[in-house]
Amino acid sequence: VRVHFRNLDEQIDLTDASTLARIDFRLLRFVSRPNVSVTSDPAVEYSCRLTIRAALSSGKLGTVTVNTHDTFLFVDLAHSNPLFQQVFDSMNFSTPVVVQRKGSSLYGGIVEAASLGNGLFEVQAGVREWNFTGIGVSLFQVTVNALNESSANRQENFLGYTAP
């Protein structure tokens, strides 16, 4: 069994234990197979394509595919350079942008990932030009109950990914 630590530091701490308990109580889902890629095709208007994927699952050892009616994944793209806001604003996203501007000292925004089925979620964005390295990528999952309500116990961020 491969353990996925919440903050990718490979140290089990109280935060990891709390997250695992909330997964066990079906308040959260396992996050696995996160992948960030940038590909280019000079023949199209948006010559670079940013793709971010992750799988969400539940149940013992993450063997149950999630229900997309009660599980949502969001992707936060961030950079400390103010010029990144212009790049983010010009991206052609395949899914809704939830937060366009984040405020002081972090530039970028938050995008809702689309469900591809079988627990796989994805955000794709066309970019005219990709001039940044070290872009922060954080995954946020949110679940809702049968009444379509969420709470702090049903939300979690997973930190530590960097776009190429």
Steps between C-alpha positions, in 0.01 A plus 500: 500500500641836402431775752428848364589763755282809499790744462742262321763522776504119552457548874181374663369770733170603659381668180549175306320304773211746499472481121501119505230497769281731291554273197396202713181684601440580129535873554802514266646289219841354429699706250733302277687522171537880491660602173591837351613526140565772244499409132543723197358510148614807303229436239214616726416843644551392862832327427557367853260269684510470877337181629451418868349164597433319825298198605264502799373184666347384826445182697762271645833568330329726247331225303161672453444745214363833621155634421541822303178639646655532846873537429673799340863580425644849457847600378677809630770641270727754666823691447665787686575693177223754423545432127357150555158659555501613135589147388225350719244753374584412138476120550223321313366260767283200418320532835361793706737744669379535859738771627651733240726707726638386832626823651828614644833333426356190328381522144285256306165347585293192580337279239244222545615166357273302269414140578617262227327205668638217715622753758736681262488881499671740260565865428629599157606845394624635171774757535642715223844510656647324804783705654477393864658225706425408858128567485331379816224245450277410794207260493189568710227245539152571627223251572135559578246297693159376383358850560768650271670665800870519571702593808864552602522125574410428136773722349873437472795642312793293379819702466834451337459469123691721258423539132794435265 
